[in-house]
């Protein structure tokens, strides 16, 4: 049996809804037809994409890897059919948090002035590639190493790291902090879209306790509640003020690179203009 686009659409709907029933309702299909499409796709690939052994349907490791490839393929197909309107469709710019920091508003304002025929939509998506690998956006602001296959990148600037500590704690009274100052506290890590990992610390002073969260809002809440401390970049302090969180320079941590990324195949026709303008706004173009 040959695989068609409908098989990919069914799989992506199941992946996003975590339910065959909801996926069928979303696609306007019957539940058996979606199940058959999913089974046919698994048979064709000779891998199990969905774990049906739990009460809640979940993707397998192979399913998660295939989801990104399927999303790119479906997006490319849809864009090809809409080629006549590509120059004027919105340019979707994803970010996981803080966007371009202080350069965000200048970029949006200048884009609107210089490219009035193409709207620039800024979307926060809690994902390591801010929705880019899944085809939810056309370009994304990414911090740290970018190793996702199929993405092209442009380094825009680097920014200093900062510590985030509870405002009522002793570390908030310090003018600046070092990595060792944070090592004795539980470290709050955004493991879904965050930049910081334990590898930021040398092995001999690495924090031994961690608190994991899934987005920036929960990261801030955990720190403000005194559950731990965090490390991020300067833009976080500028874009995410919180009265329960005090930001301090992190003196001995390396600066973090900030990239503009896009899919190397079938990019939005305005991506190159976005790269050029982002470089100008950030002072690197």
Coordinates of C-alpha atoms in Angstrom, one line a residue:
X1 CA 0.0 0.0 0.0
X2 CA 1.4 3.4 -1.0
X3 CA 1.6 6.2 1.6
X4 CA -0.3 9.4 0.9
X5 CA -0.5 12.8 2.4
X6 CA -3.7 11.8 4.3
X7 CA -1.7 9.3 6.3
X8 CA 0.7 12.0 7.5
X9 CA -2.2 14.3 8.3
X10 CA -3.9 11.6 10.4
X11 CA -0.7 10.8 12.2
X12 CA 0.0 14.5 13.0
X13 CA -3.5 15.0 14.2
X14 CA -3.2 12.0 16.5
X15 CA 0.2 13.3 17.8
X16 CA -1.2 16.7 18.6
X17 CA -4.5 15.5 20.1
X18 CA -3.1 12.5 21.9
X19 CA -6.3 10.7 21.0
X20 CA -7.6 8.9 17.9
X21 CA -11.1 10.0 18.7
X22 CA -10.2 13.7 18.9
X23 CA -8.0 13.5 15.9
X24 CA -10.9 12.0 13.9
X25 CA -13.3 14.8 15.0
X26 CA -10.7 17.4 14.1
X27 CA -10.2 16.0 10.6
X28 CA -13.9 15.3 10.0
X29 CA -13.2 11.5 9.6
X30 CA -14.4 8.4 11.4
X31 CA -12.3 6.9 14.2
X32 CA -11.8 3.6 12.3
X33 CA -10.5 5.4 9.2
X34 CA -7.9 7.3 11.3
X35 CA -6.8 4.1 13.0
X36 CA -6.4 2.4 9.7
X37 CA -4.4 5.3 8.3
X38 CA -2.1 5.2 11.4
X39 CA -1.7 1.4 11.1
X40 CA -0.9 1.6 7.4
X41 CA 1.8 4.2 8.1
X42 CA 3.4 2.1 10.8
X43 CA 3.3 -0.9 8.6
X44 CA 5.0 1.0 5.8
X45 CA 7.7 2.4 8.0
X46 CA 8.1 -0.9 9.9
X47 CA 8.1 1.0 13.2
X48 CA 5.7 1.6 16.0
X49 CA 4.8 5.3 16.1
X50 CA 2.2 5.3 18.9
X51 CA 2.2 3.5 22.2
X52 CA -1.4 2.3 22.8
X53 CA -0.5 0.3 25.9
X54 CA -1.2 3.2 28.3
X55 CA -4.5 4.9 29.3
X56 CA -3.2 8.0 27.5
X57 CA -2.0 7.6 24.0
X58 CA 1.7 8.6 23.6
X59 CA 4.2 8.7 20.8
X60 CA 7.1 6.3 20.9
X61 CA 10.6 7.6 20.4
X62 CA 10.3 6.7 16.7
X63 CA 7.0 8.6 16.6
X64 CA 8.4 11.7 18.1
X65 CA 11.3 11.7 15.6
X66 CA 9.0 11.0 12.7
X67 CA 6.5 13.8 13.8
X68 CA 9.0 16.5 13.0
X69 CA 9.7 15.1 9.5
X70 CA 6.0 14.6 8.8
X71 CA 5.2 18.2 9.8
X72 CA 7.9 19.6 7.5
X73 CA 6.6 17.5 4.6
X74 CA 3.0 18.5 5.1
X75 CA 3.9 22.2 5.5
X76 CA 6.0 22.1 2.3
X77 CA 3.2 20.5 0.4
X78 CA 0.6 23.0 1.6
X79 CA 3.0 25.9 0.7
X80 CA 3.6 24.5 -2.8
X81 CA -0.2 24.5 -3.5
X82 CA -0.4 28.1 -2.2
X83 CA 2.6 29.3 -4.2
X84 CA 0.6 32.2 -5.8
X85 CA 0.1 33.8 -2.4
X86 CA 3.4 33.0 -0.8
X87 CA 4.9 36.5 -1.1
X88 CA 2.0 37.9 0.9
X89 CA 1.2 35.3 3.5
X90 CA 2.3 36.1 7.0
X91 CA 5.9 35.4 8.1
X92 CA 5.6 33.5 11.4
X93 CA 8.5 34.1 13.8
X94 CA 8.7 31.7 16.7
X95 CA 10.5 32.0 20.0
X96 CA 10.5 30.0 23.2
X97 CA 11.0 33.0 25.5
X98 CA 12.3 36.6 25.3
X99 CA 12.3 36.7 21.5
X100 CA 15.2 39.1 20.5
X101 CA 15.1 40.9 23.9
X102 CA 15.6 44.6 23.5
X103 CA 15.7 44.3 19.7
X104 CA 12.2 42.7 19.5
X105 CA 10.1 45.9 19.3
X106 CA 12.5 47.7 16.9
X107 CA 12.4 44.7 14.6
X108 CA 8.6 44.5 14.6
X109 CA 8.3 48.2 14.0
X110 CA 10.8 48.4 11.2
X111 CA 9.5 45.3 9.5
X112 CA 6.0 46.8 9.5
X113 CA 7.4 50.0 8.0
X114 CA 9.7 48.4 5.4
X115 CA 7.6 45.3 4.4
X116 CA 4.0 46.4 4.7
X117 CA 2.8 43.7 2.3
X118 CA 4.0 40.8 4.5
X119 CA 2.8 40.7 8.1
X120 CA 5.4 39.5 10.7
X121 CA 3.7 37.4 13.4
X122 CA 5.6 36.8 16.7
X123 CA 4.6 33.5 18.3
X124 CA 5.8 32.0 21.6
X125 CA 6.0 28.3 21.4
X126 CA 7.4 26.2 24.3
X127 CA 9.6 23.9 22.2
X128 CA 13.3 23.6 21.7
X129 CA 13.0 24.9 18.2
X130 CA 10.1 27.2 19.0
X131 CA 7.8 25.2 16.6
X132 CA 10.2 25.5 13.6
X133 CA 11.0 21.8 13.3
X134 CA 7.3 20.9 13.4
X135 CA 6.4 23.5 10.7
X136 CA 4.4 25.7 13.0
X137 CA 6.5 28.8 12.2
X138 CA 8.7 30.0 9.3
X139 CA 11.6 31.2 11.3
X140 CA 12.6 31.1 14.9
X141 CA 14.9 32.9 17.4
X142 CA 17.0 30.1 19.1
X143 CA 19.6 30.4 21.8
X144 CA 22.5 28.0 22.3
X145 CA 23.6 25.2 20.0
X146 CA 21.3 24.4 17.1
X147 CA 21.7 20.8 16.0
X148 CA 18.3 20.0 14.6
X149 CA 18.7 18.6 11.0
X150 CA 17.3 20.6 8.2
X151 CA 17.7 24.0 9.7
X152 CA 19.8 26.9 8.5
X153 CA 21.0 29.5 11.0
X154 CA 22.4 33.0 11.2
X155 CA 24.2 34.2 14.3
X156 CA 22.7 37.6 15.3
X157 CA 24.5 38.4 18.6
X158 CA 25.6 36.9 21.9
X159 CA 24.3 37.9 25.3
X160 CA 25.5 37.6 28.8
X161 CA 24.1 35.1 31.3
X162 CA 22.3 36.1 34.4
X163 CA 21.3 34.4 37.6
X164 CA 17.6 34.4 38.8
X165 CA 17.1 34.0 42.5
X166 CA 14.3 34.5 45.0
X167 CA 13.9 38.2 45.8
X168 CA 13.6 37.4 49.6
X169 CA 16.7 35.2 49.6
X170 CA 20.3 36.0 50.6
X171 CA 21.6 35.8 47.1
X172 CA 19.4 38.7 46.0
X173 CA 21.5 41.1 48.2
X174 CA 24.6 40.4 46.1
X175 CA 25.5 42.7 43.2
X176 CA 26.7 39.8 41.1
X177 CA 26.9 36.1 41.4
X178 CA 29.2 33.3 40.1
X179 CA 28.3 29.8 39.1
X180 CA 29.6 28.4 42.4
X181 CA 27.1 30.7 44.3
X182 CA 24.2 28.8 42.7
X183 CA 25.7 25.3 43.1
X184 CA 24.5 24.8 46.7
X185 CA 20.9 25.5 45.8
X186 CA 18.4 23.4 43.8
X187 CA 18.5 24.4 40.2
X188 CA 15.3 25.1 38.4
X189 CA 15.5 23.8 34.8
X190 CA 13.1 24.4 31.9
X191 CA 13.7 21.1 30.2
X192 CA 11.3 21.7 27.3
X193 CA 12.5 25.0 25.8
X194 CA 15.1 26.4 28.1
X195 CA 18.8 27.0 27.4
X196 CA 20.4 26.1 30.7
X197 CA 21.6 22.6 31.5
X198 CA 23.9 21.2 34.2
X199 CA 26.7 21.3 31.7
X200 CA 27.0 25.0 32.3
X201 CA 28.7 24.2 35.6
X202 CA 32.2 22.5 35.9
X203 CA 31.8 19.0 37.2
X204 CA 33.4 19.8 40.5
X205 CA 30.8 22.5 41.4
X206 CA 27.7 21.2 39.5
X207 CA 24.4 21.5 41.4
X208 CA 23.2 18.2 42.8
X209 CA 19.5 18.9 43.1
X210 CA 17.2 20.0 40.3
X211 CA 13.6 21.1 39.8
X212 CA 12.2 20.6 36.3
X213 CA 9.5 22.7 34.6
X214 CA 8.2 23.0 31.1
X215 CA 8.0 26.7 30.3
X216 CA 9.3 30.2 31.4
X217 CA 6.2 31.0 33.4
X218 CA 6.6 27.9 35.6
X219 CA 10.3 28.6 35.8
X220 CA 9.7 32.1 37.3
X221 CA 7.0 30.8 39.6
X222 CA 9.3 28.1 41.0
X223 CA 12.1 30.5 41.7
X224 CA 9.8 33.1 43.2
X225 CA 8.4 30.4 45.5
X226 CA 11.9 29.6 46.8
X227 CA 12.1 26.1 45.3
X228 CA 15.4 26.9 43.7
X229 CA 17.5 29.3 41.6
X230 CA 18.0 29.6 37.9
X231 CA 20.3 30.7 35.1
X232 CA 19.3 32.4 31.9
X233 CA 20.3 35.3 29.6
X234 CA 20.1 39.0 29.9
X235 CA 17.0 39.2 27.7
X236 CA 15.0 37.2 30.3
X237 CA 15.6 39.9 32.9
X238 CA 14.5 42.6 30.4
X239 CA 11.4 40.7 29.1
X240 CA 10.2 38.8 32.1
X241 CA 10.3 41.1 35.2
X242 CA 8.8 39.3 38.3
X243 CA 8.6 40.9 41.7
X244 CA 9.4 37.6 43.3
X245 CA 12.6 37.0 41.2
X246 CA 15.8 39.1 41.3
X247 CA 18.2 38.9 38.4
X248 CA 21.9 39.3 38.9
X249 CA 24.9 39.2 36.5
X250 CA 26.5 35.8 36.3
X251 CA 30.1 36.8 36.2
X252 CA 31.9 33.6 35.1
X253 CA 29.4 32.0 32.7
X254 CA 30.0 32.2 28.9
X255 CA 27.8 34.4 26.7
X256 CA 25.0 32.6 24.9
X257 CA 24.7 32.8 21.1
X258 CA 21.4 34.0 19.6
X259 CA 20.5 32.6 16.2
X260 CA 17.8 33.3 13.7
X261 CA 16.9 29.9 12.2
X262 CA 14.7 28.7 9.3
X263 CA 14.1 25.5 7.4
X264 CA 16.8 25.0 4.7
X265 CA 14.3 23.6 2.3
X266 CA 11.1 25.5 1.1
X267 CA 11.8 28.6 3.2
X268 CA 9.3 31.5 3.3
X269 CA 10.3 33.9 0.5
X270 CA 10.7 36.7 3.0
X271 CA 13.1 34.9 5.3
X272 CA 16.2 36.5 3.7
X273 CA 14.7 40.0 4.3
X274 CA 14.0 39.1 7.9
X275 CA 17.6 37.9 8.4
X276 CA 19.0 41.1 6.9
X277 CA 16.7 43.3 9.0
X278 CA 17.4 41.4 12.2
X279 CA 21.1 41.8 11.7
X280 CA 20.7 45.6 11.2
X281 CA 18.5 46.0 14.3
X282 CA 21.0 44.0 16.4
X283 CA 23.9 46.0 15.0
X284 CA 25.6 43.1 13.3
X285 CA 24.5 43.8 9.7

